[in-house]
Short mmCIF file of C-alpha atoms in Angstrom, two decimals:
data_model
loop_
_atom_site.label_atom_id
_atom_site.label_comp_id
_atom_site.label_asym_id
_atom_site.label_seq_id
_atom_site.Cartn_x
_atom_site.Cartn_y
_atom_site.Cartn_z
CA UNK B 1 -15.70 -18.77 24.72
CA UNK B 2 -13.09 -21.01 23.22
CA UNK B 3 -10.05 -18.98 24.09
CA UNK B 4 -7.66 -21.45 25.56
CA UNK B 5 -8.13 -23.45 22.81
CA UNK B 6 -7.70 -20.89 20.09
CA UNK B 7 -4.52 -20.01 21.88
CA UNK B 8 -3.45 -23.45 22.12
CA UNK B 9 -4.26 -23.80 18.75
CA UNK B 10 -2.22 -21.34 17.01
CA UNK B 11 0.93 -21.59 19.04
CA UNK B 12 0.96 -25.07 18.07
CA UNK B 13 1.11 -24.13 14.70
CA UNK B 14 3.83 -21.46 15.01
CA UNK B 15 6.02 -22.65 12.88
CA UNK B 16 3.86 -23.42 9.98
CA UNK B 17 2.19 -20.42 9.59
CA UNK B 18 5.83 -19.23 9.12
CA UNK B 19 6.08 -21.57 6.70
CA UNK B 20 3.67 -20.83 4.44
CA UNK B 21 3.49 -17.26 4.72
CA UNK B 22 7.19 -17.84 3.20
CA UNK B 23 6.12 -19.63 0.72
CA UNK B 24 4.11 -16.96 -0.71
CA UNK B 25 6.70 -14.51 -0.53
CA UNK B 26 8.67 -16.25 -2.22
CA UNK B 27 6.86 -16.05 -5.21
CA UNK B 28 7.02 -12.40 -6.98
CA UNK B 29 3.51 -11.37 -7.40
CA UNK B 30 3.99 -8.27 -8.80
CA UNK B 31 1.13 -7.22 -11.07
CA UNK B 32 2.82 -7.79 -15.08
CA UNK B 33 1.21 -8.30 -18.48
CA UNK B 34 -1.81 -10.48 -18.35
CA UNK B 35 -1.83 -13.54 -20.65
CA UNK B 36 -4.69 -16.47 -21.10
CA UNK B 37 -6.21 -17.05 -17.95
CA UNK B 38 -3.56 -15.18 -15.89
CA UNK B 39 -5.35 -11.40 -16.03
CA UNK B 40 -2.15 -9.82 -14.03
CA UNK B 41 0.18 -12.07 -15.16
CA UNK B 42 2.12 -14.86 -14.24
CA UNK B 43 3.57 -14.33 -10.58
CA UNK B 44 0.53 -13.26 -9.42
CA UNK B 45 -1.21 -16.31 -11.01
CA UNK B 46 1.15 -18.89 -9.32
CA UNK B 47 1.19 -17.11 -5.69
CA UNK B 48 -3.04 -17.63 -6.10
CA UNK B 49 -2.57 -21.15 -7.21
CA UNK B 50 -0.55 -21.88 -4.34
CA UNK B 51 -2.45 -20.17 -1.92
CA UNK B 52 -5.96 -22.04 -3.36
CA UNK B 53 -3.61 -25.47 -3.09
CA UNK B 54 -2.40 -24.70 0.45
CA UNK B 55 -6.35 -23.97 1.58
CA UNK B 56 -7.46 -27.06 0.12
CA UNK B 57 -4.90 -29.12 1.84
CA UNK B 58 -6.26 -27.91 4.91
CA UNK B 59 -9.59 -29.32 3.68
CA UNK B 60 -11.35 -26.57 2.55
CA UNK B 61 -13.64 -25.88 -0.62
CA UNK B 62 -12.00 -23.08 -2.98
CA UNK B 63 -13.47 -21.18 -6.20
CA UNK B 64 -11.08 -19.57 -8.55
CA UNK B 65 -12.80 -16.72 -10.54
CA UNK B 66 -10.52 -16.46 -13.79
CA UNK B 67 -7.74 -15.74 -11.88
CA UNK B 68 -9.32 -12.59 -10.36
CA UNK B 69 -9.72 -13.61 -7.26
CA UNK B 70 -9.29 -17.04 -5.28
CA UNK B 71 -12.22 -18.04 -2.51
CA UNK B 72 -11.34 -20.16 0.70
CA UNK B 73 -14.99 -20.87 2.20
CA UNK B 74 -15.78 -22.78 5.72
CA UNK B 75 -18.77 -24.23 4.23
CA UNK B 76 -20.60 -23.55 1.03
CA UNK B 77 -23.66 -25.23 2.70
CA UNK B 78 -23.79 -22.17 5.14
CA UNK B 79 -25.57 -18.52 4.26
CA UNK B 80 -23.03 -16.38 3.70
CA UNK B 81 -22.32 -13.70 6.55
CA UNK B 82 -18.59 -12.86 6.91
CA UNK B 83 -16.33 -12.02 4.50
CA UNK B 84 -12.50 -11.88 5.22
CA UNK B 85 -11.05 -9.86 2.38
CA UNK B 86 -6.40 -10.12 1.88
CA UNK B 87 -4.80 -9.88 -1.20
CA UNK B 88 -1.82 -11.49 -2.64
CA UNK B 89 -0.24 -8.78 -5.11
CA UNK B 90 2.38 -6.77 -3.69
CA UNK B 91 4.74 -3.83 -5.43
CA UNK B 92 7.90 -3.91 -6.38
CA UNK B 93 10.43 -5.35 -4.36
CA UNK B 94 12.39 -1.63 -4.69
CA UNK B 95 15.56 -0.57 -3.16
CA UNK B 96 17.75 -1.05 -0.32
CA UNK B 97 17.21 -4.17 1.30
CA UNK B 98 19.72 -4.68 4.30
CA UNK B 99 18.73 -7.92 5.88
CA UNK B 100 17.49 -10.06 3.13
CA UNK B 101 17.06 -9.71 -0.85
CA UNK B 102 13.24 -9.18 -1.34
CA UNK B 103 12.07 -12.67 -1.93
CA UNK B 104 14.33 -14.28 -0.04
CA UNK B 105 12.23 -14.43 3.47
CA UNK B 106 14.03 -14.66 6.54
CA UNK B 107 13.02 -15.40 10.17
CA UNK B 108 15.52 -13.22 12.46
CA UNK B 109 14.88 -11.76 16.11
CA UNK B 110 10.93 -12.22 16.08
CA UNK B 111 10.49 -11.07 12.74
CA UNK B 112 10.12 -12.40 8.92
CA UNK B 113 11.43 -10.52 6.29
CA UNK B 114 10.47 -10.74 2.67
CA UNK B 115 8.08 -8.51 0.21
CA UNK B 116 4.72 -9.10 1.04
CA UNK B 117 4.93 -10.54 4.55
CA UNK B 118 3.03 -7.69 6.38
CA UNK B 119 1.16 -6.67 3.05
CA UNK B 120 -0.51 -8.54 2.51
CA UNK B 121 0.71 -12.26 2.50
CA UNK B 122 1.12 -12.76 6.25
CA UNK B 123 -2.39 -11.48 7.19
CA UNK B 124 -3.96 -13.75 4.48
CA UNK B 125 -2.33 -17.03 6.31
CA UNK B 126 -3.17 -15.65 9.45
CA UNK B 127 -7.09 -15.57 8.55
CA UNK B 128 -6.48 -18.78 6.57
CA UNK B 129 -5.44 -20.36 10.00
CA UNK B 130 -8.07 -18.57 11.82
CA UNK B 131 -10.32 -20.78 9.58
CA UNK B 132 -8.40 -23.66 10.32
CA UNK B 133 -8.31 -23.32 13.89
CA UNK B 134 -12.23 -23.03 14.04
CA UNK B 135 -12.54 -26.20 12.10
CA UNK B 136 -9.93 -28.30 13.41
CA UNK B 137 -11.06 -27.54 16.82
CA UNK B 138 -14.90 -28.66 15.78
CA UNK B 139 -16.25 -25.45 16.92
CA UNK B 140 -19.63 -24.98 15.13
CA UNK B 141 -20.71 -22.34 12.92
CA UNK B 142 -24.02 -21.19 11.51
CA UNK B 143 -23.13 -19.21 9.54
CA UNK B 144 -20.33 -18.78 6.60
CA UNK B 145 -17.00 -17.11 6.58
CA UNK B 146 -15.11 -16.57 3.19
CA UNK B 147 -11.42 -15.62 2.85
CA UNK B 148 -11.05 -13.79 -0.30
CA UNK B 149 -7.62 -14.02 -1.93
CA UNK B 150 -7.43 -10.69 -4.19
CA UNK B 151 -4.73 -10.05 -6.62
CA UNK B 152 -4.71 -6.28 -7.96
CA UNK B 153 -4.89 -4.47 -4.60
CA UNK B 154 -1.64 -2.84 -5.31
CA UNK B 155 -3.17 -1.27 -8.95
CA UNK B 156 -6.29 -0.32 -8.93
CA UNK B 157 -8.84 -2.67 -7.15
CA UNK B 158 -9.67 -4.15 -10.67
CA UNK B 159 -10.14 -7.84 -9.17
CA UNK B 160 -12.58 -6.95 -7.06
CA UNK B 161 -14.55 -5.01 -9.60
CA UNK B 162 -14.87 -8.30 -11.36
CA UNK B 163 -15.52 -10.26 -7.79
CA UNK B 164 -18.35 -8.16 -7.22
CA UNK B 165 -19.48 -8.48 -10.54
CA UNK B 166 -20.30 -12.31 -10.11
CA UNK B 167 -20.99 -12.36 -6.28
CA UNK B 168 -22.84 -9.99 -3.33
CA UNK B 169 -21.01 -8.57 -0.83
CA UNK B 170 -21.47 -10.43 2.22
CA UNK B 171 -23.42 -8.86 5.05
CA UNK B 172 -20.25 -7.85 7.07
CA UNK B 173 -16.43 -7.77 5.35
CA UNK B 174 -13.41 -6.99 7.13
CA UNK B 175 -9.72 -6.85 5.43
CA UNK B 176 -6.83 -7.50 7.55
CA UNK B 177 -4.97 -4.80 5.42
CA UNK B 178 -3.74 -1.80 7.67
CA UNK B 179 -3.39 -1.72 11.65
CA UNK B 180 -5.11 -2.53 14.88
CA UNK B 181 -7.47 -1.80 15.85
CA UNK B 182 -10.49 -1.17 14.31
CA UNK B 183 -10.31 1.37 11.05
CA UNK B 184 -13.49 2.55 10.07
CA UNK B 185 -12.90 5.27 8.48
CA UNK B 186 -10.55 5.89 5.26
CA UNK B 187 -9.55 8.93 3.46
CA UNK B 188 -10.58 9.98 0.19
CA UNK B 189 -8.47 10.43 -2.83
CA UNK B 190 -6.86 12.58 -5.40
CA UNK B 191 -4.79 11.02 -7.50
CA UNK B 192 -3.39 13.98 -9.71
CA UNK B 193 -2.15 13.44 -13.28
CA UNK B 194 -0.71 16.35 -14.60
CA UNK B 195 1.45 17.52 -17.94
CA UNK B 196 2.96 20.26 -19.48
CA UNK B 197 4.74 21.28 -23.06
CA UNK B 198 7.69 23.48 -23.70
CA UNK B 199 10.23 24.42 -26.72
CA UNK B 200 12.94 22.04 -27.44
CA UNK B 201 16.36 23.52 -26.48
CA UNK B 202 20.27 22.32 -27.44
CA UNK B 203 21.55 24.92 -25.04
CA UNK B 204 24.27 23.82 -22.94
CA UNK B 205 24.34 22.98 -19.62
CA UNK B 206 20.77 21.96 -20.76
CA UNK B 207 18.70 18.62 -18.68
CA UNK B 208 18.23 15.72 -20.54
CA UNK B 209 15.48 13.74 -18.82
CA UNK B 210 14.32 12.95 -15.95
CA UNK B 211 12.89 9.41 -14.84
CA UNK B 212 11.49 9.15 -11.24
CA UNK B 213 8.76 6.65 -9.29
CA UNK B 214 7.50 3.30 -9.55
CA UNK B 215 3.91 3.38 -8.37
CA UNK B 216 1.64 5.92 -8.23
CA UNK B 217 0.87 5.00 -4.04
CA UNK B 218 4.84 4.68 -3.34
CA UNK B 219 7.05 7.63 -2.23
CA UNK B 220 9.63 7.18 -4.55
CA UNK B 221 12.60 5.91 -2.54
CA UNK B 222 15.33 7.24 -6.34
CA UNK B 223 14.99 9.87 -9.16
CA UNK B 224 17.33 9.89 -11.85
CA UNK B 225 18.52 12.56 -13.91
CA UNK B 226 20.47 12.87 -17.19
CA UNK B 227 22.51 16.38 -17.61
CA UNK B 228 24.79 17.36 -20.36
CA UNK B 229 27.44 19.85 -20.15
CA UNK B 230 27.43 20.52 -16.39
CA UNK B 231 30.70 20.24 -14.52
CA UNK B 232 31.32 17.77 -12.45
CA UNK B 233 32.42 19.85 -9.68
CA UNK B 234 29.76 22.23 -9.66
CA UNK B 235 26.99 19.17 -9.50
CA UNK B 236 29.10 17.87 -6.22
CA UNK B 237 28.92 21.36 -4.48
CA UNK B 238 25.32 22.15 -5.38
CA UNK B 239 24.39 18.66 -4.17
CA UNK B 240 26.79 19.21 -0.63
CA UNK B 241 24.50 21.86 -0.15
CA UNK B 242 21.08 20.35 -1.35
CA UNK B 243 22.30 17.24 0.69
CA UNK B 244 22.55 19.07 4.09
CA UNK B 245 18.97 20.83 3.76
CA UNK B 246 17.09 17.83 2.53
CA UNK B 247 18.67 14.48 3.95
CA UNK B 248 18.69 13.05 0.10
CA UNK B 249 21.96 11.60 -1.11
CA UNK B 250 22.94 12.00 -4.63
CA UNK B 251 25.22 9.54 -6.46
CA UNK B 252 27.38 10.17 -9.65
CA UNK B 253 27.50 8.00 -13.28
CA UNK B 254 29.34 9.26 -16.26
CA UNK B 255 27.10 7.58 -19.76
CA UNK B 256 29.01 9.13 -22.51
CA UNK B 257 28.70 13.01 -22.15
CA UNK B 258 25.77 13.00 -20.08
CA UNK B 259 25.80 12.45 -16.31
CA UNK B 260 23.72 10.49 -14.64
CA UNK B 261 22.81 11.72 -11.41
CA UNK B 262 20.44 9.72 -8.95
CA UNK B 263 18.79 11.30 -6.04
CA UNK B 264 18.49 8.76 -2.95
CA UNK B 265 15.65 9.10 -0.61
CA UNK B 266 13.61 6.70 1.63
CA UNK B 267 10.89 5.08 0.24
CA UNK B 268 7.37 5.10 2.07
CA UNK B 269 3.54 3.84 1.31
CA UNK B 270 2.04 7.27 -0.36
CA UNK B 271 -0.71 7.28 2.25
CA UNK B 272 1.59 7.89 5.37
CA UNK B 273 4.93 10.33 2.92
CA UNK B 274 5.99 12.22 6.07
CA UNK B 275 7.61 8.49 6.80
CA UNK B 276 9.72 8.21 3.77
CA UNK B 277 11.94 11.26 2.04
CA UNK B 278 10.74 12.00 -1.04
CA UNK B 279 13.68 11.61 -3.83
CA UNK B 280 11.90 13.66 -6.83
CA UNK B 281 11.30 16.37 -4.62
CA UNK B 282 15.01 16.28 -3.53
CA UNK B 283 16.55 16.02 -7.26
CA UNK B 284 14.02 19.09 -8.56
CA UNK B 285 15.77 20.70 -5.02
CA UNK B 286 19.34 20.06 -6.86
CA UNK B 287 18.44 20.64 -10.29
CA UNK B 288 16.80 23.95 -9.14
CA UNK B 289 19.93 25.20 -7.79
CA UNK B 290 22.01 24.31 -10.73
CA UNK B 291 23.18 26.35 -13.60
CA UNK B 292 21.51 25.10 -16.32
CA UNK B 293 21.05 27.64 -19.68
CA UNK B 294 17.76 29.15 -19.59
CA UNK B 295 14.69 27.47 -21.67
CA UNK B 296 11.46 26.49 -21.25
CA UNK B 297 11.98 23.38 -19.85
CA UNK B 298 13.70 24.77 -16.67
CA UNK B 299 11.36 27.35 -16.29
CA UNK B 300 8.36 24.65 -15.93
CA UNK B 301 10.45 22.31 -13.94
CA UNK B 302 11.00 25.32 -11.30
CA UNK B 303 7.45 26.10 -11.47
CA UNK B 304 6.95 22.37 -10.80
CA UNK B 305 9.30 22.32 -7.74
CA UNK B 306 7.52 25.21 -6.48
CA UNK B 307 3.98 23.83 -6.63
CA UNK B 308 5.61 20.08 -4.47
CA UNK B 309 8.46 21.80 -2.33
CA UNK B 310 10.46 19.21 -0.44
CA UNK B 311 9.07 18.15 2.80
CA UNK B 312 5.36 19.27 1.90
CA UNK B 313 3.39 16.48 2.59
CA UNK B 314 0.01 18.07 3.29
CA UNK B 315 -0.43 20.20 0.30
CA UNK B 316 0.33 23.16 2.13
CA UNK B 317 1.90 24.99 -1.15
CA UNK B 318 -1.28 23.90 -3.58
CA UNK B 319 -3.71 25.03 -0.95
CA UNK B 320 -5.21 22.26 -0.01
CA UNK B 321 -4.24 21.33 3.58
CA UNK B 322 -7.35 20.07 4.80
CA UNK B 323 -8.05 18.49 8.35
CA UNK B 324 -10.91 17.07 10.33
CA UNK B 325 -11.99 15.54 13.92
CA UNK B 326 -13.54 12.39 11.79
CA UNK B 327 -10.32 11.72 9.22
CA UNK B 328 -7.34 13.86 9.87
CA UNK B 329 -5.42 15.96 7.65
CA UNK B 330 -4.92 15.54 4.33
CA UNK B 331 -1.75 13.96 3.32
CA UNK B 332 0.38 14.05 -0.37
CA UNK B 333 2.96 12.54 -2.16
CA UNK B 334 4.69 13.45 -5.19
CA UNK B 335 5.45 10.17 -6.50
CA UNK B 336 5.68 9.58 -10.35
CA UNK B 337 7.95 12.37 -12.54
CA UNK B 338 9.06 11.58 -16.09
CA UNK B 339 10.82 14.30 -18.28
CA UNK B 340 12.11 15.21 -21.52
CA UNK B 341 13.07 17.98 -24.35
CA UNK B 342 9.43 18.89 -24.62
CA UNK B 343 7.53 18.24 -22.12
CA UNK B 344 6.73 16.53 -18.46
CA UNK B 345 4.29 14.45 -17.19
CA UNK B 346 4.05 14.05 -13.16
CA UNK B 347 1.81 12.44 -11.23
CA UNK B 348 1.08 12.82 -6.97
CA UNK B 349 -1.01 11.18 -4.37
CA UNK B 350 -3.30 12.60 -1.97
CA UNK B 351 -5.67 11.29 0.97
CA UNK B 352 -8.23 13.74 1.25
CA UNK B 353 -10.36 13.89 4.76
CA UNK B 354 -13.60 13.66 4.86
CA UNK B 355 -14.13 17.55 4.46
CA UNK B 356 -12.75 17.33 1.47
CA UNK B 357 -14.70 17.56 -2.39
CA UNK B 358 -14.02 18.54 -5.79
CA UNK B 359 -14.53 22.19 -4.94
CA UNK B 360 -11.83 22.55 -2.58
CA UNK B 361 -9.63 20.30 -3.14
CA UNK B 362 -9.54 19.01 -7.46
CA UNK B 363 -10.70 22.67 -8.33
CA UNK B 364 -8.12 24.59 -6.29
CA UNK B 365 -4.94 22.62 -7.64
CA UNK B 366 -6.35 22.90 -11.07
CA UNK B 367 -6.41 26.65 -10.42
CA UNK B 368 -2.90 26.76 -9.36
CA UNK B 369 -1.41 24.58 -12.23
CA UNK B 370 -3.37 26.76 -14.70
CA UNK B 371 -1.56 29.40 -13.33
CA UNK B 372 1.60 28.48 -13.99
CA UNK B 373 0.93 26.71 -17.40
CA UNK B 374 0.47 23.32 -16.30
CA UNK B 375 -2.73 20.97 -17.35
CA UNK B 376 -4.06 18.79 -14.85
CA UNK B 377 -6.02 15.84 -16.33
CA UNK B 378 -7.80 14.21 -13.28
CA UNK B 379 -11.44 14.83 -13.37
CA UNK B 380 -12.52 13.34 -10.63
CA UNK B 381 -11.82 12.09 -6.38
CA UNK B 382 -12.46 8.73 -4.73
CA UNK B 383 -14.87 10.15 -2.16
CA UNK B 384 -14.06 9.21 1.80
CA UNK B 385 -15.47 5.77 3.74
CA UNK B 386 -17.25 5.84 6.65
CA UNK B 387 -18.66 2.81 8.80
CA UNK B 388 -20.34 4.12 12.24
CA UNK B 389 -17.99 3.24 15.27
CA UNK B 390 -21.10 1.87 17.27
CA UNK B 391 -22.71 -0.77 15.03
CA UNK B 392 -22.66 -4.77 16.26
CA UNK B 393 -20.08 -5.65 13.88
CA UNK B 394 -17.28 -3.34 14.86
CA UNK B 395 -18.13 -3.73 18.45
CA UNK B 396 -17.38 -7.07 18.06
CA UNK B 397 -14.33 -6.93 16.76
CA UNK B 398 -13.09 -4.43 19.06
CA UNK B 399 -14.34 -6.82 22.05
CA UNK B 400 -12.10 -9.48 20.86
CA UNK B 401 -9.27 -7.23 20.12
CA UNK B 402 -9.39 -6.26 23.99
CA UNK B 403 -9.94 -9.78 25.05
CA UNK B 404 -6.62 -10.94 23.55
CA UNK B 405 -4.47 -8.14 23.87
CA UNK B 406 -5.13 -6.37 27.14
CA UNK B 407 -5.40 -3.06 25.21
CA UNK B 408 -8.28 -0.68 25.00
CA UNK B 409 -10.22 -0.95 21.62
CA UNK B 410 -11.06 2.15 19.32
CA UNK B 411 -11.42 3.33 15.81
CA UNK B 412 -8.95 4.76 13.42
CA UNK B 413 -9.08 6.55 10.62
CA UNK B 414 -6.17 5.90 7.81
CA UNK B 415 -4.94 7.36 4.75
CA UNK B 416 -4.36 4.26 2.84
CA UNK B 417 -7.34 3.07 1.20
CA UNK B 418 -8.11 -0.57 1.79
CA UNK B 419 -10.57 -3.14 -0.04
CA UNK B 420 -13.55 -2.53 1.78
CA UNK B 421 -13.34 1.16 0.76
CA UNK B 422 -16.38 0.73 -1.17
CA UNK B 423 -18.46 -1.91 0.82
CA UNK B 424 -21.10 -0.35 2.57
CA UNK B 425 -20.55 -2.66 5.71
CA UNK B 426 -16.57 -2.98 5.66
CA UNK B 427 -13.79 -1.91 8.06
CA UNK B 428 -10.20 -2.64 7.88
CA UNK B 429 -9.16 -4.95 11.24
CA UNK B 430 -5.43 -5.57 12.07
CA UNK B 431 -3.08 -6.77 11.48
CA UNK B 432 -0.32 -5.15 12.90
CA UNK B 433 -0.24 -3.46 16.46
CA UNK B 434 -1.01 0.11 16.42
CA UNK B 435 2.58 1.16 17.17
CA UNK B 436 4.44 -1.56 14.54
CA UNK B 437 6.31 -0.30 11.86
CA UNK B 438 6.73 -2.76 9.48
CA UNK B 439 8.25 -1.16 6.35
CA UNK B 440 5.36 -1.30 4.86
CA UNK B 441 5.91 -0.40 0.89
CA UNK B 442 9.75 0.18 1.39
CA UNK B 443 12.93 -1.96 1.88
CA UNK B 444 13.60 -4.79 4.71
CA UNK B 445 9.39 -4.78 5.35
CA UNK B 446 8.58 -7.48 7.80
CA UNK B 447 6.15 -8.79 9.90
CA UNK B 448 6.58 -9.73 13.75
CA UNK B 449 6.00 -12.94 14.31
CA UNK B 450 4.13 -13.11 17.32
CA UNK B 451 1.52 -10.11 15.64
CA UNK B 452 0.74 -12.74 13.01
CA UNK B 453 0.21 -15.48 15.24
CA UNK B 454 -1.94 -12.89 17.67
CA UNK B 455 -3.92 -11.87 14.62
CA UNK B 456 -4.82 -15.37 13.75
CA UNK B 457 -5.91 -15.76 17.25
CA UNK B 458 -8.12 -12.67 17.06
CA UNK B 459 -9.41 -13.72 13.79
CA UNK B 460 -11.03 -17.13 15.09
CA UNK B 461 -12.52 -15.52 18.08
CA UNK B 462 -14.39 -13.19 15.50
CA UNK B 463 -15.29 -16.02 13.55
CA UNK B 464 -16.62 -17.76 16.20
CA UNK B 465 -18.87 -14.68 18.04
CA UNK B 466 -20.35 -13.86 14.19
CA UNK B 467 -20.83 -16.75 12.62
CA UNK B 468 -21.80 -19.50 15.72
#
C-alpha cells in the first residue's frame, strides 16, 4: 500500500536530500571538549542544531535534551511505537582523501563524498524524509514514529545513556547504522587496555617513542616512530623488506637527530580489520627487524609484536579465535599504541561471537600478557545482542526490504556494534546494500546516491505497515 507514491515521492526530492545530507557534512562533528550546554563540544552541537532546524522546517515538533540527543517526532499526540535511532557524530576525518577533502562533500558518478555521509549523516536524512514523505503525502498514522538524532555514537554511547535516562525505549527501535538487510544480531566486545614498564635506556641505536591510532574502533590507517642513532640506510633496507611482506609503506623525516619514520597502512572500521592494513602492526614488523641496542624496552615491544602479528585479525596468536553458526568469528584490531623510555600503553578491539565470555576470551589474553610481563586492565566484555529472526517486527522490515528491492530478505549478524545493542527490541536496518562498500571509517567514504534515496523509500513503507 502506498508504493507508487512513496516512490514518486522521494525521487522528487532527489536533489534535496542531497542537499541536506551535505549540509551536515559539512559541519565537523567530531566529538571535542564539552563546554556549557554543548556536552561533546561545539561541532557536534551545531550539526544537531541544524539538523533540529532542518526537521522543523519540514513542520515537525523537535525536543533537544541538553544537547545529548535531538528528537524529530510525527506527532507527540500519538503513543509512542517506533523509534528510528541515527546519529550525527562521526570520527576523524583521517588520512588520504583522493576525491574530496573530508568536509568538502561532493556529488560525482552516483555517489557523495564527505565524512559522515554513509555514517551516519545520510541515513539520518533519509529517515528524516521517510517522515516527510508519510506526512506530506497525508498518509495516516496511529501510532508514533521518533527519529532520534544521537551525538556520541562514535565514543562510547554516552548520549544515549542520558536519552534513556529521561525517556522509555519505544516498543520497537531500529537504527539505520550498518547494512541491508536486517541485522539482528551483533557481536560482543573486548575492548583491551593493556600496559607495561621497563628500565630507561640511553643506548644507541635506542627507539624514542612511538605514537600510533586515533580511535579505539579505527584500524589505524599511520604509526609513527622516533629513532635515534639508526642509519639511514639500514632503516630503507629493513623497510624494502618489511614493505614487500606486509603491503605497509614507510616514509622518512629527519627532526634533529632523531628520525621520524611513519608506517602507512589502510585505514578500516575496527569491527570489519581484515578490510584495512593495520599500520602499528606493520611499524612493530620494521622496528622488530631493526638493530636497535638491547634494553628492556625492545624486549617488551617484541613481545608485543608477537602477541598482534601483522595480518592477525581473529586473535589467532592470543588464543582466542572464536566462531559460531549464530555470530561468526571473532574479529580484532590492534588499534591504539603509544610508547616511550619507560613504558607502553596499547590498546585493541575485538568483536566477540556469541560463544564468547570472560572465561575464554578476557581470561585467556590476560593469561598470555601475564606471561610475557604485560598488565591488562580491562575487567570486563560488552556481552553479544540477539533479537529472534521470526518476531513481527523484523518480518516486517524484511517484507518491505523485498518489496522495494527485488532481493530476498534475511538476517545478519555484524561485528560493529550499533545503538540498539542494548534495546531489548532493536535491530540495525540498512542502509547500505549488502554488497556496498562505502569507506566506511577510512578516506574518500561515500554514500551512493540512489541507496539513500532507496532507503528513504524503505523507511516510509515501514512507517506506514507499523504505525497505520
Amino acid at each position: 500500500m502506498y508504493k507508487e507514491k512513496i516512490n514518486a515521492y522521494i525521487e522528487s526530492h532527489r536533489q534535496e536530500i542531497i542537499n541536506d545530507t551535505s549540509l551536515l557534512c559539512q559541519i565537523n562533528s567530531v566529538k571535542m571538549p564539552a563546554k556549557d550546554g554543548e556536552p561533546y563540544g561545539p561541532g557536534v552541537a551545531r550539526c544537531l542544531n541544524v539538523a533540529l532546524d532542518m526537521a522543523q522546517l519540514y513542520g515537525f515538533p523537535v525536543a533537544d535534551y541538553d544537547g545529548y540527543v535531538g528528537c524529530v517526532d510525527f506527532g507527540t499526540d500519538l503513543p509512542r511505537h517506533l523509534d528510528i535511532l541515527a546519529h550525527l557524530d562521526i570520527v576523524p576525518a583521517g588520512e588520504g582523501w583522493t576525491q574530496t577533502e573530508a568536509f568538502i562533500p561532493l556529488e560525482k558518478d552516483g555517489k557523495l563524498y564527505g565524512r559522515g555521509t554513509s555514517d551516519d549523516k545520510g541515513p539520518a536524512v533519509a529517515a528524516l524524509y521517510a517522515m516527510r514523505a508519510v506526512k506530506e503525502l497525508g498518509i495516516p498514522l496511529a501510532k508514533n514514529v521518533r527519529l532520534i538524532l544521537g551525538t556520541d555514537e562514535e565514543c562510547g554511547s554516552s548520549d544515549i545513556a542520558y536519552y534513556y535516562s529521561k525517556e522509555a525505549p519505544a516498543p520497537m527501535t531500529f537504527s539505520p547504522d550498518a547494512s541491508y538487510p536486517v541485522v539482528n544480531v551483533e557481536k560482543g566486545g573486548l575492548h583491551g587496555h593493556f600496559t607495561a614498564r621497563f628500565t630507561p635506556s640511553d643506548a644507541l641505536p635506542r627507539l624514542v617513542s612511538i605514537q600510533a591510532g586515533t580511535k579505539l574502533n579505527v584500524v589505524p590507517g599511520k604509526a609513527v616512530a622516533m629513532v635515534e642513532g639508526m642509519d639511514l640506510s639500514v632503516l630503507e633496507d629493513k623497510a624494502k623488506q618489511v614493505e614487500e611482506k606486509t603491503g605497509v609503506h614507510f616514509e622518512w623525516g629527519q627532526e634533529g637527530e632523531v628520525q621520524a619514520i611513519t608506517a602507512v597502512g589502510v585505514g578500516a572500521h575496527a569491527s570489519k580489520p581484515e578490510d584495512g592494513n593495520n599500520a602499528i602492526t606493520g611499524l612493530l614488523t620494521l622496528l622488530a627487524a631493526l638493530p636497535f641496542a638491547p634494553c628492556g624496552q625492545m624486549e617488551k615491544l617484541a613481545q608485543v609484536a608477537a602477541l598482534f602479528p601483522h595480518g592477525d585479525v581473529n586473535g589467532t596468536t592470543l588464543g582466542i579465535d572464536l566462531e559460531d553458526e549464530i555470530s561468526g568469528r571473532l574479529t580484532l584490531a590492534f588499534s591504539m599504541l603509544a610508547v616511550d623510555a619507560s613504558g607502553l600503553e596499547g590498546q585493541f578491539d575485538s568483536r566477540v561471537p556469541v560463544c564468547g565470555n570472560r572465561e575464554n576470551v578476557l581470561e585467556v589474553v590476560r593469561g598470555k600478557m601475564e606471561g610475557k610481563g604485560i598488565t591488562l586492565l580491562s575487567d570486563s566484555m560488552r556481552p553479544a545482542h540477539h533479537v529472534p529472526a521470526d518476531s513481527d517486527f523484523v518480518r516486517t522490515l524484511l517484507d518491505a526490504y523485498e518489496s522495494y528491492t527485488g532481493r530476498k530478505g534475511e538476517c545478519l549478524s555484524m561485528g560493529g556494534g550499533t545503538y540498539v545493542h542494548g534495546l531489548e527490541n532493536g535491530v540495525a536496518f540498512g542502509a547500505a546494500m549488502p554488497e556496498t562498500d562505502n569507506h566506511m571509517h577510512g578516506a574518500d567514504e561515500f554514500a551512493l546516491i540512489d541507496e539513500l534515496l532507496l532507503s528513504a523509500k524503505i523507511f516510509a513503507q515501514v512507517i506506514v505497515d507499523l504505525c497505520s
